[in-house]
PDB file of C-alpha atoms and ligand atoms in Angstrom:
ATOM      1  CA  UNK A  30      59.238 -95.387-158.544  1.00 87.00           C
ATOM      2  CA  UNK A  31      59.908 -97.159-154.896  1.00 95.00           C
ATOM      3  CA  UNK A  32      56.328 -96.915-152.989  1.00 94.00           C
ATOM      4  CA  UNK A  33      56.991 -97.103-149.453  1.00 97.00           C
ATOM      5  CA  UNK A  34      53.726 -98.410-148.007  1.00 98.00           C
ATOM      6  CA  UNK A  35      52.109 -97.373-144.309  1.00 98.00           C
ATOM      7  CA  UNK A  36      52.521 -99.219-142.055  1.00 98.00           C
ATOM      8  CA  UNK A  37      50.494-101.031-139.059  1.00 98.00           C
ATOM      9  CA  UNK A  38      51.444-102.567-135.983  1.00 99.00           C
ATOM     10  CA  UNK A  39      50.270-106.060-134.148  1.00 99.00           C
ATOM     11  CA  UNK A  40      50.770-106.801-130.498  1.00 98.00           C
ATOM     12  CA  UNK A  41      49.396-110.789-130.234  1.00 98.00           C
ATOM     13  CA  UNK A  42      50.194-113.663-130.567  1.00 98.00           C
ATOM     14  CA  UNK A  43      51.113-116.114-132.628  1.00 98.00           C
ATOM     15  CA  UNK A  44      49.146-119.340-134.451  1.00 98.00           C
ATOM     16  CA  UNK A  45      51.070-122.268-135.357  1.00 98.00           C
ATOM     17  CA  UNK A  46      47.655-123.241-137.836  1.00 98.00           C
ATOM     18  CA  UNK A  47      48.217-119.844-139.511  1.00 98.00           C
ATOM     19  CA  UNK A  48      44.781-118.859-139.609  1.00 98.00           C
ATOM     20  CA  UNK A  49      44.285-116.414-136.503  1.00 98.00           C
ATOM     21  CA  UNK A  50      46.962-114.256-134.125  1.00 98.00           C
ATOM     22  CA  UNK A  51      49.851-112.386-136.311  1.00 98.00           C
ATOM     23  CA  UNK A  52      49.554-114.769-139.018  1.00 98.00           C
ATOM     24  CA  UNK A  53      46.140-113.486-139.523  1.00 98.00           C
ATOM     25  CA  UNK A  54      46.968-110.069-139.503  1.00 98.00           C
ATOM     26  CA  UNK A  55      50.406-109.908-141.408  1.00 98.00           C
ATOM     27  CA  UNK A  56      47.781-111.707-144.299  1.00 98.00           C
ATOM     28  CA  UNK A  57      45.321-108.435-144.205  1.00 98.00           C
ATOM     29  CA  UNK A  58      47.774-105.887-143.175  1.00 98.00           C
ATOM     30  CA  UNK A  59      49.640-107.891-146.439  1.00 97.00           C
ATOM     31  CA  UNK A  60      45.943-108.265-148.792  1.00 97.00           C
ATOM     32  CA  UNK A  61      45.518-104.159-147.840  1.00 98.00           C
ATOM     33  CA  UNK A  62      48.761-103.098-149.093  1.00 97.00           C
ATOM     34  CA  UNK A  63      49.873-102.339-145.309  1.00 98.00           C
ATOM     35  CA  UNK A  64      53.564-103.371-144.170  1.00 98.00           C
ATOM     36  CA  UNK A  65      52.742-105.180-140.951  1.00 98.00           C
ATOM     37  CA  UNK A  66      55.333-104.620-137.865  1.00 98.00           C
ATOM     38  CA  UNK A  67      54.946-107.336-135.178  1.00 98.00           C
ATOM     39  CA  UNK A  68      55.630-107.311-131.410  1.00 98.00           C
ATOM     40  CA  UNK A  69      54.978-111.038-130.286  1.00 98.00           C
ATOM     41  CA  UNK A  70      53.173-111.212-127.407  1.00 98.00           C
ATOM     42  CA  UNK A  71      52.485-115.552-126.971  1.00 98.00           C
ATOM     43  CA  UNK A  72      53.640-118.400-128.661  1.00 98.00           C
ATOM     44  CA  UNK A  73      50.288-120.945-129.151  1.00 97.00           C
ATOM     45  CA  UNK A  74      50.457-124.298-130.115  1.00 97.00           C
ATOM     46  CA  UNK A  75      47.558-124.865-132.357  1.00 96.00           C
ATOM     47  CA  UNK A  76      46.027-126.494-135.526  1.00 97.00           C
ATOM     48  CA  UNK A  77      42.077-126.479-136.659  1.00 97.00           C
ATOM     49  CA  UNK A  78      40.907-128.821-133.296  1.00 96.00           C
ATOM     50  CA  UNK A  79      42.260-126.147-131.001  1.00 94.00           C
ATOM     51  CA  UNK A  80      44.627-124.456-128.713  1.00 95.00           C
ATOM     52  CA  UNK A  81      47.110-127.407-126.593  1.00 95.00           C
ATOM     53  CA  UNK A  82      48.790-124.447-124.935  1.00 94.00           C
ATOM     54  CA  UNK A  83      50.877-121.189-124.966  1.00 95.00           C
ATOM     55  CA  UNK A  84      53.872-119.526-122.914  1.00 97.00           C
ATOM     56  CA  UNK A  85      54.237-116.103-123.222  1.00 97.00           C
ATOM     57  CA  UNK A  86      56.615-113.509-124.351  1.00 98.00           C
ATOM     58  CA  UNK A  87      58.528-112.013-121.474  1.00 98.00           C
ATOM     59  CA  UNK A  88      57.459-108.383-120.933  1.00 98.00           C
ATOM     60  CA  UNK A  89      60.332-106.479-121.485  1.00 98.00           C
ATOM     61  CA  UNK A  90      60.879-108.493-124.744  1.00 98.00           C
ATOM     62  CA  UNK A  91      57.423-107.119-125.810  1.00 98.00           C
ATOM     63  CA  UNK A  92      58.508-103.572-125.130  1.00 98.00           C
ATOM     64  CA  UNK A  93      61.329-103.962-126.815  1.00 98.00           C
ATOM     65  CA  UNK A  94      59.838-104.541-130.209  1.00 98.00           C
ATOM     66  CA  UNK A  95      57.392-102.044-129.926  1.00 98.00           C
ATOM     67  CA  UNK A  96      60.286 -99.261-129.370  1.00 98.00           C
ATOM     68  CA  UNK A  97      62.530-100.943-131.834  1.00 98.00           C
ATOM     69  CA  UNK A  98      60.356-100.559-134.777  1.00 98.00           C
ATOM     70  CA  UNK A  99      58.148 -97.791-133.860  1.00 98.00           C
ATOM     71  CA  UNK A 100      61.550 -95.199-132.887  1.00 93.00           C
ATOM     72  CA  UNK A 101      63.027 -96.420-136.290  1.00 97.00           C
ATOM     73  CA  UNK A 102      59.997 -97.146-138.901  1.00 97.00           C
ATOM     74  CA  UNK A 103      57.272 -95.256-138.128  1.00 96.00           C
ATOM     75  CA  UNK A 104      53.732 -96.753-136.842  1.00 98.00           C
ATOM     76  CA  UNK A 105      50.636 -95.447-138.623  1.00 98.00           C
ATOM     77  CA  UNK A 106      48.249 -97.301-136.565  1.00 98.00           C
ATOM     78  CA  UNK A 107      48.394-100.247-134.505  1.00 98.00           C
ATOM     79  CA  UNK A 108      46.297-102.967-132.896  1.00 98.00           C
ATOM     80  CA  UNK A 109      46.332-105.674-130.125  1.00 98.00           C
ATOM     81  CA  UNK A 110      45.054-109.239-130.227  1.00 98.00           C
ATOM     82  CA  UNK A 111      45.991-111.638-127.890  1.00 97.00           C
ATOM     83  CA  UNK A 112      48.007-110.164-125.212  1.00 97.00           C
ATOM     84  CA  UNK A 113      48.481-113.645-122.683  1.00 95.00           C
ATOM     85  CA  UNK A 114      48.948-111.696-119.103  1.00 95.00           C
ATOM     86  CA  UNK A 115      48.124-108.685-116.932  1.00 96.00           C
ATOM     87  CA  UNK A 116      52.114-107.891-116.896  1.00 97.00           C
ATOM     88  CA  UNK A 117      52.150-107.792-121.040  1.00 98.00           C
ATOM     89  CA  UNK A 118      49.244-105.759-120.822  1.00 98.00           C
ATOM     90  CA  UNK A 119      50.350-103.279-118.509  1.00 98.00           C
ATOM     91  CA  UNK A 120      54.011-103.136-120.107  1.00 98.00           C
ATOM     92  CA  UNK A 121      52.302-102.625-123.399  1.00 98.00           C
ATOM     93  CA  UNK A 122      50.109 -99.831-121.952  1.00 98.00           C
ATOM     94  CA  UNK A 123      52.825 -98.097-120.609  1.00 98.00           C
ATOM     95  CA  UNK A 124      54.986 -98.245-123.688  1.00 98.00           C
ATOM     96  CA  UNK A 125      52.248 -96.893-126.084  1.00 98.00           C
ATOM     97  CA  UNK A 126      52.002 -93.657-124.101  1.00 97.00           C
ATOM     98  CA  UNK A 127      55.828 -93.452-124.867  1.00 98.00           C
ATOM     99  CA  UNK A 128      55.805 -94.151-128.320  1.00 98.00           C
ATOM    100  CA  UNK A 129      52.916 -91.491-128.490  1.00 98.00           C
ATOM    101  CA  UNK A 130      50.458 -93.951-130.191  1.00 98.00           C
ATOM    102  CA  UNK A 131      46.554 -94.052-129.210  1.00 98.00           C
ATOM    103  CA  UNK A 132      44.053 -91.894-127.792  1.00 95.00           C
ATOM    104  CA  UNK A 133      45.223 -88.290-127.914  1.00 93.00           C
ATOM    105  CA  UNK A 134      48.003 -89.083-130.298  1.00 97.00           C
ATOM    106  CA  UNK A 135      47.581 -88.935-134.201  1.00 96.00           C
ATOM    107  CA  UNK A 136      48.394 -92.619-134.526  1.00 98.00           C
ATOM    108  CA  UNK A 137      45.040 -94.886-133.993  1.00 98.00           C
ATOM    109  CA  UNK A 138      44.825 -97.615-131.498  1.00 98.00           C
ATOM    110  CA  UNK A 139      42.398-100.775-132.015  1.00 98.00           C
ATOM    111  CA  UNK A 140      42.122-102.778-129.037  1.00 98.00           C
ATOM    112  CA  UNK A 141      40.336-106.233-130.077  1.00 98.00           C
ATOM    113  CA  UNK A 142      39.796-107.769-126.794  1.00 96.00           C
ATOM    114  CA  UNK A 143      41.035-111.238-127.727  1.00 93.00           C
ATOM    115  CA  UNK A 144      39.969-113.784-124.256  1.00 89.00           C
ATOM    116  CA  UNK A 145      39.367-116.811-125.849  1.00 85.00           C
ATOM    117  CA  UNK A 146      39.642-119.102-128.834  1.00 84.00           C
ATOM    118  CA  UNK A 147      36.161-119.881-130.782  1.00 81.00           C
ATOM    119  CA  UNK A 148      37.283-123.426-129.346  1.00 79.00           C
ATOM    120  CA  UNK A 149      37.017-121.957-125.966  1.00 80.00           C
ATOM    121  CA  UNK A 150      40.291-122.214-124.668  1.00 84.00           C
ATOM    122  CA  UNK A 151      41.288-118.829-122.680  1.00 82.00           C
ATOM    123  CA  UNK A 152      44.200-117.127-124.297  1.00 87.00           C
ATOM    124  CA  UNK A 153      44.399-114.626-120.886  1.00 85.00           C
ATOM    125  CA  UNK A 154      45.579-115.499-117.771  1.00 78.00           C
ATOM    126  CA  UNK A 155      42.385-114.891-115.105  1.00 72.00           C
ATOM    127  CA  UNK A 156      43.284-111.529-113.744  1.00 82.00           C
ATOM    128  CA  UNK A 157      44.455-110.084-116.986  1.00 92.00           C
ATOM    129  CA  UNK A 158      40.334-109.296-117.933  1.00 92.00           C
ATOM    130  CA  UNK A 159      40.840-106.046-115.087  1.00 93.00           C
ATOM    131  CA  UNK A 160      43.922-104.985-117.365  1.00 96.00           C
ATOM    132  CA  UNK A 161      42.193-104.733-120.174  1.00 96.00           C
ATOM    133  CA  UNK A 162      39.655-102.799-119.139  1.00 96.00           C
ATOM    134  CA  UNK A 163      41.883-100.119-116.776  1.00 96.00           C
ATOM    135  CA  UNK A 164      44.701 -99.945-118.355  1.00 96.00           C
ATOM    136  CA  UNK A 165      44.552-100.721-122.359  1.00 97.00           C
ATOM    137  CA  UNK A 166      40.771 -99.354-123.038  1.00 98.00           C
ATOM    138  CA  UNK A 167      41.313 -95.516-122.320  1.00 98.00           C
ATOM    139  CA  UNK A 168      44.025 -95.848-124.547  1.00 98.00           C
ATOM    140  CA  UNK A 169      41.928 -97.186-127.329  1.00 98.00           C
ATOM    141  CA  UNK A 170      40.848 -95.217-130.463  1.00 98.00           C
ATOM    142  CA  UNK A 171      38.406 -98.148-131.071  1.00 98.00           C
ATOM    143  CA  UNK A 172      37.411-101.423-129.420  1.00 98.00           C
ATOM    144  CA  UNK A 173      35.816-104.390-131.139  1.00 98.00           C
ATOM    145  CA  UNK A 174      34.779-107.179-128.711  1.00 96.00           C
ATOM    146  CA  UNK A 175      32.691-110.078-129.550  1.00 94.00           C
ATOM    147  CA  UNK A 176      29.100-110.790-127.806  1.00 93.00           C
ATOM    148  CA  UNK A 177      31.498-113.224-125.471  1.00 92.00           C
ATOM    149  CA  UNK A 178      33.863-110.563-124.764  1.00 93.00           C
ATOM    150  CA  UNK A 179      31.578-108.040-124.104  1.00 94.00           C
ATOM    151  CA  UNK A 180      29.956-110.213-121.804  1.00 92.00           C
ATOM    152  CA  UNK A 181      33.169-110.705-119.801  1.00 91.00           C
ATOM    153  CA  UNK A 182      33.825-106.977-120.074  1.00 93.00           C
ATOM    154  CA  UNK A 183      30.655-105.712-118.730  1.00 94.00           C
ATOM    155  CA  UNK A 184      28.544-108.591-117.984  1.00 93.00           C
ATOM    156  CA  UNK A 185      25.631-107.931-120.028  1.00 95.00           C
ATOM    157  CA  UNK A 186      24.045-110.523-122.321  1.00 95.00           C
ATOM    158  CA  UNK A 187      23.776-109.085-125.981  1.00 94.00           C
ATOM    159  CA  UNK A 188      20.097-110.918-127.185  1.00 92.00           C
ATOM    160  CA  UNK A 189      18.715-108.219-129.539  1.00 91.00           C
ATOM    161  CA  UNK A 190      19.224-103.892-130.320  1.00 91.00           C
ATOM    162  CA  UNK A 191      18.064-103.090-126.540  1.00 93.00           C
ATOM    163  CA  UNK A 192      20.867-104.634-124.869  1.00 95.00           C
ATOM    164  CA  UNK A 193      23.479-104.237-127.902  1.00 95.00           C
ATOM    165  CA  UNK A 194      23.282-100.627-127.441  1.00 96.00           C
ATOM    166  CA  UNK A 195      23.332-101.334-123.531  1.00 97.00           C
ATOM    167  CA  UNK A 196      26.635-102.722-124.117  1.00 97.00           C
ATOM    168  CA  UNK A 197      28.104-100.374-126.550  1.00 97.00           C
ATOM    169  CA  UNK A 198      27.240 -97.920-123.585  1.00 98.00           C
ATOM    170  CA  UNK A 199      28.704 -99.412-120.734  1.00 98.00           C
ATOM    171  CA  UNK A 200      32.225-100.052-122.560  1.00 98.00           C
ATOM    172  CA  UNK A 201      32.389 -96.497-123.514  1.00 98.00           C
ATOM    173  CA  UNK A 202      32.398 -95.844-119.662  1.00 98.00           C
ATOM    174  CA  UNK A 203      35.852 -97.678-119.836  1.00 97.00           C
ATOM    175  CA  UNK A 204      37.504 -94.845-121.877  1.00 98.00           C
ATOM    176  CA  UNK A 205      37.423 -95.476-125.932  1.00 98.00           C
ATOM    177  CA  UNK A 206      36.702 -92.969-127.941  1.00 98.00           C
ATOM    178  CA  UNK A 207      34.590 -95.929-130.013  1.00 98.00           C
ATOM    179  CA  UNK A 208      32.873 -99.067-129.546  1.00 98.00           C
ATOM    180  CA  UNK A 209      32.092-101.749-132.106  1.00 98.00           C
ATOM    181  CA  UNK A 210      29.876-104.649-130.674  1.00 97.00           C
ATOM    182  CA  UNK A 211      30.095-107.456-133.295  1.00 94.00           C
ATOM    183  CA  UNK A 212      27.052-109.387-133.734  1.00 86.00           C
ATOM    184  CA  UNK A 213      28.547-112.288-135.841  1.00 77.00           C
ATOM    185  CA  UNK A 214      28.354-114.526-132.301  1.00 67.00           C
ATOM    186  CA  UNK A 215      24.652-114.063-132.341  1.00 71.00           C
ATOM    187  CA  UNK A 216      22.958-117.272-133.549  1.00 66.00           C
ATOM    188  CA  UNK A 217      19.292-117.543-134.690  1.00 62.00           C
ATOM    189  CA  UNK A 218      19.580-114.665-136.891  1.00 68.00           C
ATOM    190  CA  UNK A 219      20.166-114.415-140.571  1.00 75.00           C
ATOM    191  CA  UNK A 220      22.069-111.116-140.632  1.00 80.00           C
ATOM    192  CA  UNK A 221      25.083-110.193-138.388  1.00 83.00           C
ATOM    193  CA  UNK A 222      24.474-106.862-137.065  1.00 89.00           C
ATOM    194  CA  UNK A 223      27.643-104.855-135.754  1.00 94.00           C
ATOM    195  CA  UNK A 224      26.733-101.284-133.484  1.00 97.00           C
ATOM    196  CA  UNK A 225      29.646 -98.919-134.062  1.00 98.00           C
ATOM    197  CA  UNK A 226      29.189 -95.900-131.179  1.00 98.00           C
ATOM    198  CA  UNK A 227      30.923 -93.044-129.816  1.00 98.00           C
ATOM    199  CA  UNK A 228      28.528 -91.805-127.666  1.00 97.00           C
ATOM    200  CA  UNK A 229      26.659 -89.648-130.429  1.00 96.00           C
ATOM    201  CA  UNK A 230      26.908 -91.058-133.565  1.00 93.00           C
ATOM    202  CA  UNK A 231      25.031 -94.575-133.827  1.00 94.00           C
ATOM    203  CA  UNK A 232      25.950 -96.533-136.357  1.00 97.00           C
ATOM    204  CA  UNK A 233      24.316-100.160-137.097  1.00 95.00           C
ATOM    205  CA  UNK A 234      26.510-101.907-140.105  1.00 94.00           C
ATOM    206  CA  UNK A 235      23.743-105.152-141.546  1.00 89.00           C
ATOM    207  CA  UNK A 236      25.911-107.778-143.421  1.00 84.00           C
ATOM    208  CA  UNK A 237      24.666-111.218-144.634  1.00 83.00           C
ATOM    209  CA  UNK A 238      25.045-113.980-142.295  1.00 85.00           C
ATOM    210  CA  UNK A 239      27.536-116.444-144.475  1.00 88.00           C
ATOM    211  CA  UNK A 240      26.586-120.740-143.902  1.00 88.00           C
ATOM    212  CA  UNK A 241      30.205-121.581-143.123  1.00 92.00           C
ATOM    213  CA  UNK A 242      31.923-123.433-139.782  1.00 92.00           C
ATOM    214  CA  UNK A 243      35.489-121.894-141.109  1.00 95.00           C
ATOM    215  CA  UNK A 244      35.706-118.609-139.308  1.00 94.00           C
ATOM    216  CA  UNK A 245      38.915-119.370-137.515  1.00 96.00           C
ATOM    217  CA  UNK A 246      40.218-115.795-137.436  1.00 97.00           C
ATOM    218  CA  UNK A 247      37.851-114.027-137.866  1.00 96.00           C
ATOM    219  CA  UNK A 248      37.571-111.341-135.433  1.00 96.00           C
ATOM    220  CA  UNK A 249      41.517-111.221-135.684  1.00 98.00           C
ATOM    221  CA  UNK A 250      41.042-110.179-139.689  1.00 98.00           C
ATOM    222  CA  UNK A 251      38.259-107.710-138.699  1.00 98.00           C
ATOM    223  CA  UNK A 252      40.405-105.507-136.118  1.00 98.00           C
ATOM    224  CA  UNK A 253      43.444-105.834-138.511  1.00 98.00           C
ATOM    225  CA  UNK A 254      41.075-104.703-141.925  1.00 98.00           C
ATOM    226  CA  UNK A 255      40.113-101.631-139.311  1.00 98.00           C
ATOM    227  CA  UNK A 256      43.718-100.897-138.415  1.00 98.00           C
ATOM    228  CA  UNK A 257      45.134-100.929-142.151  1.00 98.00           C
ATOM    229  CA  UNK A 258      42.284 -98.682-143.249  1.00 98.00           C
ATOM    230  CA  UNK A 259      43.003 -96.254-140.053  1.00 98.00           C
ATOM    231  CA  UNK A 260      46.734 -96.526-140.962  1.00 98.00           C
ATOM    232  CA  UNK A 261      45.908 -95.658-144.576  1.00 98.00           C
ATOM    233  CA  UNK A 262      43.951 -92.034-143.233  1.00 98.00           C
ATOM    234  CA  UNK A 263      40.426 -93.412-142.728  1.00 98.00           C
ATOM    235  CA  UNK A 264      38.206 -91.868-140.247  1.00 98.00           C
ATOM    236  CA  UNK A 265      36.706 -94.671-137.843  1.00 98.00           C
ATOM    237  CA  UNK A 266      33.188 -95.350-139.460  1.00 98.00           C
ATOM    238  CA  UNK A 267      34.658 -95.582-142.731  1.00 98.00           C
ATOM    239  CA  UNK A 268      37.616 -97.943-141.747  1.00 98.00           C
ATOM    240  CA  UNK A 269      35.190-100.459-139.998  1.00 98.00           C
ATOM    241  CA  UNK A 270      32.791 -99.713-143.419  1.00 97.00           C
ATOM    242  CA  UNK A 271      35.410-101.211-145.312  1.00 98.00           C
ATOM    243  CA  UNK A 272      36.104-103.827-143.272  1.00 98.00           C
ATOM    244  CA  UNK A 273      33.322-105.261-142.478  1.00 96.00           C
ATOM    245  CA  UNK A 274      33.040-105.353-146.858  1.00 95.00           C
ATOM    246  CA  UNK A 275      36.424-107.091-146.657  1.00 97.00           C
ATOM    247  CA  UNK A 276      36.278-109.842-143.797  1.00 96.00           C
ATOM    248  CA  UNK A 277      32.780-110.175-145.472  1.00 95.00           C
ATOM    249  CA  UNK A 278      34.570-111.836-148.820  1.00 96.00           C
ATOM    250  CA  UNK A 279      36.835-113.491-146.186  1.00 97.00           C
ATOM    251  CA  UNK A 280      34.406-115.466-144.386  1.00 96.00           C
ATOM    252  CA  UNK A 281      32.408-116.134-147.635  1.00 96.00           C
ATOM    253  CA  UNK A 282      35.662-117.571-149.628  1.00 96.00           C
ATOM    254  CA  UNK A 283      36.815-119.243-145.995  1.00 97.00           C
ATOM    255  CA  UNK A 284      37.942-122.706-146.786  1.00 97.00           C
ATOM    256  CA  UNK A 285      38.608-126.268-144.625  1.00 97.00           C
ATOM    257  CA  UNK A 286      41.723-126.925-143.260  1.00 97.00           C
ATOM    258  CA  UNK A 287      43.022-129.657-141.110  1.00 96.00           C
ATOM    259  CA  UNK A 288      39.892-131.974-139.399  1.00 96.00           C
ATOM    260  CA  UNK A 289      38.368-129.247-137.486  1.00 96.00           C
ATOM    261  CA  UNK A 290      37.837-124.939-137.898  1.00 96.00           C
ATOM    262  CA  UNK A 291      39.272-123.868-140.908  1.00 97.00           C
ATOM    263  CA  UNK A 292      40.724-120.289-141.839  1.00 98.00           C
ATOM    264  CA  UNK A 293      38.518-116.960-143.179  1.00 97.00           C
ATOM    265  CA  UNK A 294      40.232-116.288-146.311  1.00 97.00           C
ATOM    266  CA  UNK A 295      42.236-112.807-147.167  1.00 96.00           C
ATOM    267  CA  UNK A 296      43.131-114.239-150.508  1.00 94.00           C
ATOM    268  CA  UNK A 297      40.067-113.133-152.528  1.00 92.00           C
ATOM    269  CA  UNK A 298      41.664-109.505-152.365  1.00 89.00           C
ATOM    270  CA  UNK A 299      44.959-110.794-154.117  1.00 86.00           C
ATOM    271  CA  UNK A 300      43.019-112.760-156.798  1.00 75.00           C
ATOM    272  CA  UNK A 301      40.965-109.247-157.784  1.00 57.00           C
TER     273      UNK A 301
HETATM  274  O1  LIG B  15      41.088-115.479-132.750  1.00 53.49           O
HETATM  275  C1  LIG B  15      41.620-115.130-131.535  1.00 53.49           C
HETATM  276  C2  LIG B  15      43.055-115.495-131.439  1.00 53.49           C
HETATM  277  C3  LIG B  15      43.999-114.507-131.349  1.00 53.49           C
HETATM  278  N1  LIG B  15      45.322-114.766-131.258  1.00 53.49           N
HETATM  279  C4  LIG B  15      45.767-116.020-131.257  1.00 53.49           C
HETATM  280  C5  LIG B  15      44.878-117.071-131.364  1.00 53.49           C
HETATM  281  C6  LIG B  15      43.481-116.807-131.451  1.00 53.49           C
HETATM  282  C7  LIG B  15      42.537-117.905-131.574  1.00 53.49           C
HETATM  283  O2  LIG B  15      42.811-119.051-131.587  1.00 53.49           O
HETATM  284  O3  LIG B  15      45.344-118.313-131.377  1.00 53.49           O
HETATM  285  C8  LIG B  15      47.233-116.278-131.155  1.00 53.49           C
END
């Protein structure tokens, strides 16, 4: 019998080392049993020592894929990653309310706040932070920054549970209907603790802090896990539930790569 699968969409850009951008989540939209539409966004060049640059997509070109595919195949949720300037951003923000995906709609909307590479390089042009916030975050179903991200966001330090939930707090004033705060970024602790929040429900997910310096990816893998569960009917807690189980095994069967960060692994899930 022909299974047609759900499908999810990725707005980011691409990684010429294959480990993080689209390339990341085509692999876990693939390792879910998700078919993964793509609307580029950025072109980096890249391998494990880092970013040497990018040029971006030009706006209308970004549009343009998101209409093509989503008027013609059907978009069951959908997520953004790197998104390169305040002009993608806005064009993408605009073109989801057409499309009737996000907030308000009944297709779910990740927004993973992608700024920089672990490697530090920025992956946003300066003024393209503001966008984020105004224009893509009341669209979001869910947003899943990192302690540096949230930091840029809302300019609080994350150090412990006081000012975790601080943050969780003060991005919901930007318009998602959830918040996850990753913890993985916190150092000096043995467990990575992650605050999923809607304003009511509080939801701490503990996982196991894994000895590895091959996480290139990682957040990328995270948001796209979330998406392909939300595209496959999961409520929110249950889609980051079983993704934080999933990039788990990822990180933990992560392996080197070129001379510098290598790749979290979506493999594991094939080899089951
Ligand atoms: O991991 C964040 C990220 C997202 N998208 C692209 C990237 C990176 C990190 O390097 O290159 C294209």
């Amino acid at each position: 019998m022909t299974v047609v699968p759900r499908t999810a969409l990725t707005i980011a850009g691409s990684d010429s080392g294959g480990g993080a951008g689209v390339q990341a989540d085509l692999r876990t939209f693939f390792a879910n049993g998700v078919h993964g539409l793509v609307a580029l966004t950025a072109v980096t060049v890249q391998n494990s020592m880092g970013v040497l640059g990018f040029t971006e997509i030009p706006a209308d070109v970004v549009t343009a894929q998101i209409k093509a595919v989503a008027g013609d195949m059907g978009v069951h949720a959908a997520k953004t990653g790197m998104l390169a300037t305040a002009e993608i951003i806005r064009a993408v923000a605009k073109t989801l309310g057409e499309v009737h995906i996000g907030r308000g709609t009944r297709t779910p909307f990740v927004v993973d706040p992608v700024a920089a590479s672990m490697t530090g390089h920025a992956l946003l042009r300066e003024e393209a932070l503001e966008a984020i916030r105004t224009e893509l975050f009341p669209l979001a179903t869910l947003v899943t920054p990192n302690l540096d991200e949230v930091r840029l966001l809302t300019g609080i330090t994350v150090t412990g549970a006081a000012t975790r939930r601080a943050a969780a707090e003060a991005l919901l004033e930007f318009g998602p209907d959830w918040v996850l705060v990753k913890g993985g970024h916190l150092q000096d602790t043995d467990t990575c603790v992650d605050l999923l929040y809607d304003g009511t429900e509080l939801i701490e997910l503990s996982g196991e802090r894994i000895a590895t310096e091959n996480t290139h990816g990682g957040g990328d893998t995270m948001a796209s896990a979330i998406t392909s569960s939300l595209a496959k009917g999961a409520d929110v807690p249950t889609a980051v539930e079983q993704a934080k189980r999933f990039i788990e095994r990822c990180v933990a069967e992560s392996y080197p790569l070129g001379a510098g960060v290598g790749p979290v692994s979506p493999f594991w899930r094939l080899a089951d």
